[in-house]
Structures are given as C-alpha cells and as structure tokens.
mmCIF file of C-alpha atoms and ligand atoms in Angstrom:
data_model
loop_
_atom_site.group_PDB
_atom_site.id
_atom_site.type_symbol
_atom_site.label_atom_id
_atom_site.label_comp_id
_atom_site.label_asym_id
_atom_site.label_seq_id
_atom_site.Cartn_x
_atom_site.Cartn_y
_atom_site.Cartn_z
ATOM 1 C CA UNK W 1 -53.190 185.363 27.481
ATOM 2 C CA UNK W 2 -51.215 187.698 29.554
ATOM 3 C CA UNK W 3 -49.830 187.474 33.367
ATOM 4 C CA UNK W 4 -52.873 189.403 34.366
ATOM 5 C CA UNK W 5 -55.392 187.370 32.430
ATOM 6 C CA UNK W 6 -54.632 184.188 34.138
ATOM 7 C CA UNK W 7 -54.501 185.779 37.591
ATOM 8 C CA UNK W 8 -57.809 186.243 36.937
ATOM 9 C CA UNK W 9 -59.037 183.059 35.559
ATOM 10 C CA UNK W 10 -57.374 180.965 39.133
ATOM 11 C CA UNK W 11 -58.843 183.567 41.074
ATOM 12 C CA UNK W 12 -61.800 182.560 39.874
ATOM 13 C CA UNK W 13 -61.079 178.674 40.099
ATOM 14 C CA UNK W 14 -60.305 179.430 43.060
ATOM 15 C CA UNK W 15 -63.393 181.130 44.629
ATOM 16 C CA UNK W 16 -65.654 178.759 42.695
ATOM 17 C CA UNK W 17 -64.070 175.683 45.133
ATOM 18 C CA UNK W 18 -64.639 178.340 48.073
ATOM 19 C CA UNK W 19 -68.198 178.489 47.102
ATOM 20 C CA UNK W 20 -68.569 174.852 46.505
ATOM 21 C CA UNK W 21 -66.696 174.157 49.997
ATOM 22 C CA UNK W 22 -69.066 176.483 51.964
ATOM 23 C CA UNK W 23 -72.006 175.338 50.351
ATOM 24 C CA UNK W 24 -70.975 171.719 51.370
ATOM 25 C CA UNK W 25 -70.066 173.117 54.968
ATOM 26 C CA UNK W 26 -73.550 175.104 55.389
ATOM 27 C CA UNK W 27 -75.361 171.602 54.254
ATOM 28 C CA UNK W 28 -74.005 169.826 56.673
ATOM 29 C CA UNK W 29 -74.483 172.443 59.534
ATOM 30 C CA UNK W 30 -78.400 172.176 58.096
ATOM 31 C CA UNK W 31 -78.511 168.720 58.296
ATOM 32 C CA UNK W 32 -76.888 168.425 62.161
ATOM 33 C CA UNK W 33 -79.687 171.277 63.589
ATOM 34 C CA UNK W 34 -82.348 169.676 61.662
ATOM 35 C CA UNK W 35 -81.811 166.608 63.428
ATOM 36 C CA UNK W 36 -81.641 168.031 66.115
ATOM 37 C CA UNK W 37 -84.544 169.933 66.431
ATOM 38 C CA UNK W 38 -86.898 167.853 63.919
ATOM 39 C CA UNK W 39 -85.869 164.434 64.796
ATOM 40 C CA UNK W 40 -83.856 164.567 68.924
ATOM 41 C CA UNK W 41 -81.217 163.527 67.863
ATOM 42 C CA UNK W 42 -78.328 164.960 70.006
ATOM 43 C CA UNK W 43 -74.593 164.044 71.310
ATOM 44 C CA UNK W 44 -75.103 162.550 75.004
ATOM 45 C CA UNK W 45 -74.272 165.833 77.455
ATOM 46 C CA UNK W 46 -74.609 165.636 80.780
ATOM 47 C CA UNK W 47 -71.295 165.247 82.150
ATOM 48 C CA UNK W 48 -71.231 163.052 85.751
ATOM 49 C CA UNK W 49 -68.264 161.073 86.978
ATOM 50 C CA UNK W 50 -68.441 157.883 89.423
ATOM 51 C CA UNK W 51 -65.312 155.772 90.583
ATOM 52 C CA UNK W 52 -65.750 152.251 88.309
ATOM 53 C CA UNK W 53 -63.476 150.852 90.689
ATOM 54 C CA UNK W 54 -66.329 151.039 93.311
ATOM 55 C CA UNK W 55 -69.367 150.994 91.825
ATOM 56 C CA UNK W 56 -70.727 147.882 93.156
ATOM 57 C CA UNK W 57 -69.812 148.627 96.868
ATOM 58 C CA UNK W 58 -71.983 151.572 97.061
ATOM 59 C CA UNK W 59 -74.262 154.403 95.388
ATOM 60 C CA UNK W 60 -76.486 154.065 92.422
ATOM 61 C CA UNK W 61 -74.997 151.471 90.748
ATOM 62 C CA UNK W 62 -75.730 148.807 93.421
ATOM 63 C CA UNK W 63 -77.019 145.450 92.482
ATOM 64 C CA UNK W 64 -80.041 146.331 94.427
ATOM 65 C CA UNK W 65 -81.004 149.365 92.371
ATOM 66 C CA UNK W 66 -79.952 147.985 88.939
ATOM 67 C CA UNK W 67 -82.912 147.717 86.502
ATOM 68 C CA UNK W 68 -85.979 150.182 86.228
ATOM 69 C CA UNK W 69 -87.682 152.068 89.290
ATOM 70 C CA UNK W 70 -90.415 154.511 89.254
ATOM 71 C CA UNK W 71 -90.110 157.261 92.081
ATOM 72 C CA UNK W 72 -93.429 158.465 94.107
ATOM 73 C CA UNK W 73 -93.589 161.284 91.589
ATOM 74 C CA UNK W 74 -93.978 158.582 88.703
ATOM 75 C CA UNK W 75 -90.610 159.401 87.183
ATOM 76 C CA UNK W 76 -89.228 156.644 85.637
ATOM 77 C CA UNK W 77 -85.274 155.754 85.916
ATOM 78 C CA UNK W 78 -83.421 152.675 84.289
ATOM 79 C CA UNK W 79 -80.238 151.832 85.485
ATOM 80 C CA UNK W 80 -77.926 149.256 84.221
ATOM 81 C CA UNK W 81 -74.011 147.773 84.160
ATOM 82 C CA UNK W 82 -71.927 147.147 80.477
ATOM 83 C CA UNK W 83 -69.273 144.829 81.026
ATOM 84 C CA UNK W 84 -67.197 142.687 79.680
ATOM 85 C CA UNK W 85 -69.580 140.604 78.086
ATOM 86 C CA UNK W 86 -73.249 141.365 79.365
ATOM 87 C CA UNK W 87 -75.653 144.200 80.695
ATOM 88 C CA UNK W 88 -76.685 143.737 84.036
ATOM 89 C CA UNK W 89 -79.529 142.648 83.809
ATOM 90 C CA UNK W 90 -79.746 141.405 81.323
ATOM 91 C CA UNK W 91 -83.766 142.217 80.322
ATOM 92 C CA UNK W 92 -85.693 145.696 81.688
ATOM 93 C CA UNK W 93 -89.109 146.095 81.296
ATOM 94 C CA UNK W 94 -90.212 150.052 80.804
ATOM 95 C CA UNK W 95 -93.785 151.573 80.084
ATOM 96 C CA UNK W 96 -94.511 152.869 76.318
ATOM 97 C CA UNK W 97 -95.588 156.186 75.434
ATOM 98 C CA UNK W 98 -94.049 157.791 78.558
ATOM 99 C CA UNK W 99 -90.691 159.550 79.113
ATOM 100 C CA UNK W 100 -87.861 157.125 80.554
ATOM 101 C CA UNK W 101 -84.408 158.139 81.449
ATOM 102 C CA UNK W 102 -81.985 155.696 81.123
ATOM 103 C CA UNK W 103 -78.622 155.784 82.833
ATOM 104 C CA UNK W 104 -75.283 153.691 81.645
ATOM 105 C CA UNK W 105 -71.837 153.165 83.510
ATOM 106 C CA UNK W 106 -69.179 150.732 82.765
ATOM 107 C CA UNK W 107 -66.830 149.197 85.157
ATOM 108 C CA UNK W 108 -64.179 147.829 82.693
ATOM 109 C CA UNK W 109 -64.082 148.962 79.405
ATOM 110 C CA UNK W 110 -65.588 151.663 76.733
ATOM 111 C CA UNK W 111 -68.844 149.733 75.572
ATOM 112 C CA UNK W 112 -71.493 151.322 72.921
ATOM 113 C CA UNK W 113 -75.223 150.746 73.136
ATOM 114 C CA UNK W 114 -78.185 151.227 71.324
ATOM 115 C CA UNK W 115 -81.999 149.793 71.176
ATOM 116 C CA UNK W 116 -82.933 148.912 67.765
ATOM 117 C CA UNK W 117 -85.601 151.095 65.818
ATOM 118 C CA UNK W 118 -85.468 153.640 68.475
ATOM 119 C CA UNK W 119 -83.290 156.920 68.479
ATOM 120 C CA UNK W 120 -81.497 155.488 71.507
ATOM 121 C CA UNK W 121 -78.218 155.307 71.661
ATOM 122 C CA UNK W 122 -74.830 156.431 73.120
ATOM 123 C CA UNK W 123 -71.222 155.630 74.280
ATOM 124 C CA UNK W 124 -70.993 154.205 77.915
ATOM 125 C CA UNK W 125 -67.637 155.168 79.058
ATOM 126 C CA UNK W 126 -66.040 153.995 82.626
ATOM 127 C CA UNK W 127 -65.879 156.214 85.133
ATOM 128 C CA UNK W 128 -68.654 158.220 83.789
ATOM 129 C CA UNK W 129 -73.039 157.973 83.887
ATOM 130 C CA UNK W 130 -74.444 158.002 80.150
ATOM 131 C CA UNK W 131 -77.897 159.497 80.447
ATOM 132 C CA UNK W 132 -80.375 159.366 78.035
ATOM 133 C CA UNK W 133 -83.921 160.471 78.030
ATOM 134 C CA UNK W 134 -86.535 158.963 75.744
ATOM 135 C CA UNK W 135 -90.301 157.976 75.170
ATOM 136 C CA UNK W 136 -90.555 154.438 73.345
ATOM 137 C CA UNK W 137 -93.194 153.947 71.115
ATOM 138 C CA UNK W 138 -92.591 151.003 69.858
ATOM 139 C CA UNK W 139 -93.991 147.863 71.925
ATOM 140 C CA UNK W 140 -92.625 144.348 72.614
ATOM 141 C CA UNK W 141 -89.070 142.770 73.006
ATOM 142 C CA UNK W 142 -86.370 145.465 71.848
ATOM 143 C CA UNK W 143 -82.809 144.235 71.248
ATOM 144 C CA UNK W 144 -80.054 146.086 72.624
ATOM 145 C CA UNK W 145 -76.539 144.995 71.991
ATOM 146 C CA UNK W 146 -73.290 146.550 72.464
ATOM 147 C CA UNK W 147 -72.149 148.415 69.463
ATOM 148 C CA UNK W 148 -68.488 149.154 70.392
ATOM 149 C CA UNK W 149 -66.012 146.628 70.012
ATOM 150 C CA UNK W 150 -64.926 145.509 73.624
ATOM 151 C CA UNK W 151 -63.036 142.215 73.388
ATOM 152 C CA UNK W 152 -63.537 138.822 72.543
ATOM 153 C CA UNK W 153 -66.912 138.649 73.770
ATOM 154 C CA UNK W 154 -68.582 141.733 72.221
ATOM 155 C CA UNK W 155 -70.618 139.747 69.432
ATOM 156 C CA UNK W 156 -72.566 137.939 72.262
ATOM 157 C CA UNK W 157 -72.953 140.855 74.478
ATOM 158 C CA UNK W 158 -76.705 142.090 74.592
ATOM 159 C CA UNK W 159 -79.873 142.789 75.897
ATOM 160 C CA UNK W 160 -83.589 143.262 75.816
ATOM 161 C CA UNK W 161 -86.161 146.042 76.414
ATOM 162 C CA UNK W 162 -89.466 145.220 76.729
ATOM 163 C CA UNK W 163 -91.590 147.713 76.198
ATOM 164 C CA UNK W 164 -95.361 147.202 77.394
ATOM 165 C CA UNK W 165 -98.283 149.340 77.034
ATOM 166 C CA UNK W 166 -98.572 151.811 80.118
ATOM 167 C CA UNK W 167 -101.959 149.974 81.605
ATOM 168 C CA UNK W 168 -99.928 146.947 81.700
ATOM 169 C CA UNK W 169 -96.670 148.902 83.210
ATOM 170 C CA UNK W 170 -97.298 147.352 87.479
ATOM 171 C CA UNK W 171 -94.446 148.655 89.394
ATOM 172 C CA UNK W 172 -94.136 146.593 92.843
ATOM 173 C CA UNK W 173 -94.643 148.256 96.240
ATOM 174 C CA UNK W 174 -90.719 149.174 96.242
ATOM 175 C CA UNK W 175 -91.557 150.835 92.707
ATOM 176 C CA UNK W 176 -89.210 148.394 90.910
ATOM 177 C CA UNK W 177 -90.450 146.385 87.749
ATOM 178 C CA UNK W 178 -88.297 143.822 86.318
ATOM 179 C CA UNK W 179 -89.091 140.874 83.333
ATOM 180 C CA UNK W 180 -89.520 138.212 86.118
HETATM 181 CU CU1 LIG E 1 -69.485 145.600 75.099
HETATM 182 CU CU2 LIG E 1 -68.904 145.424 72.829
#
C-alpha cells in the first residue's frame, strides 16, 4: 500500500468515529428535548436568592407560613425548611389533580429532595428558593426524603406528602391546610 493509500484508509477511520460520535451526541440531544417536552421533565430555573442566615426572623420562610396555603385566587403554594436532619414540617397535605407549586430553601447545608413516583424533584441550595410546579396524581402518603448526602443524619431525614382527592382538600379560614 502506498503513503497515499493509507492516508486514505485513517481518513476514513477517522470520519467513521466522527459519525459514530455525532450520532451518539444527536441521541442524546433527542432524548433531553423529548423529556422535556413529552414527559416535564426540566432543570429547576427560576433563579431567587434569600439570606439563610435570616430566614426565620422574617419573610416567607417564617414558621408561621411554613407548610401549604391556598391564596383567595385558589393558587396553591407549599413552603417548607431542609435542614440538617428534617423538613419543616415534617408532613404537608396538598389537593390531587390540581397544579401545586412547591418552594424549597435551606438554612445550613446543600440538601436534595424528591417525592417518590412523581416527577418531583430538585436540589435545595442555601441561600436560594427551589421552585417547582407540579399536579400530583397519585393519592395517599408520598415519601419524600433527602437525596443529597448532608451529614450524619441524612439517612433519617424525610418527609411525607399526602395527597387527597380535591373534594376532600378543606383549607381553614386563614387558607392553610396542614396533616393535623
Ligand atoms: Cu438532607 Cu441529606
């Protein structure tokens, strides 16, 4: 074979792994939109600070406002605390088959949650508000627990969603429903 010859032949070695590569590549790139478009699944991204230093003096994040709370225009909001080892509180109750937004800070350390058999779940980062917006169709006692390794503690740190049908979703007269 001469010089020219096997130019050739790792030229076209070489192109083949290019092809292989961008086929791999374009794959992928399918499988990321079609889960997000087919299936909602998507990186958190709304971006909102909050000082974790404070958070229990004042603002959202108050004791008082933890847990879920439906506004007068029926809007349902969830708030809750990670932290080194528990969700505060521990149990919310939300109403199935209707959109819920649920919203995450941390005033320690990075935690990770997620609500089993749902497509809920994201990073709760301190000094930051991890929103998520969802519509649960599954009913009864969800488990939540903490999915990012946060000390000694993590392996007990978790919680519960209950998720009731929406005839048997009673806020109070402040609009605040809780597992009692
Ligand atoms: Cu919190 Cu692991």
């Amino acid at each position: 074979m001469d010089h020219a010859a096997s130019e050739r032949k790792i030229l076209q070695a070489e192109l083949r792994w290019a092809y292989l590569v961008g086929a791999i590549v374009l794959v992928i790139l399918g499988a990321i939109v079609f889960a997000a478009v087919s299936m909602h699944i998507n990186p958190p991204s709304n971006r909102e600070y909050l000082d974790p230093k404070s958070l229990h003096l004042s603002g959202e994040f108050t004791e008082a406002n933890l847990g879920t709370h439906v506004d007068r225009y029926g809007q349902v909001t969830t708030r809750m605390i990670t932290t080194q080892f528990a969700f505060v509180p521990q149990c919310i109750v939300v109403p199935a088959d209707r959109q819920v937004t649920l919203r995450f800070t941390s005033p320690d350390v990075i935690h990770g949650i997620l609500v089993t058999g749902t497509n809920v779940n994201t990073m709760v980062i301190p000094g930051h508000v991890s929103q998520v917006h969802t519509v649960f169709r599954k009913r009864g006692d969800l488990l939540m627990p903490c999915h990012e390794y946060c000390g000694m503690g993590h392996s007990q740190m978790l919680a519960t969603v209950r998720v009731v049908p929406p005839e048997q979703f009673k806020p109070g007269p402040d609009g605040r429903v809780d597992c009692g």
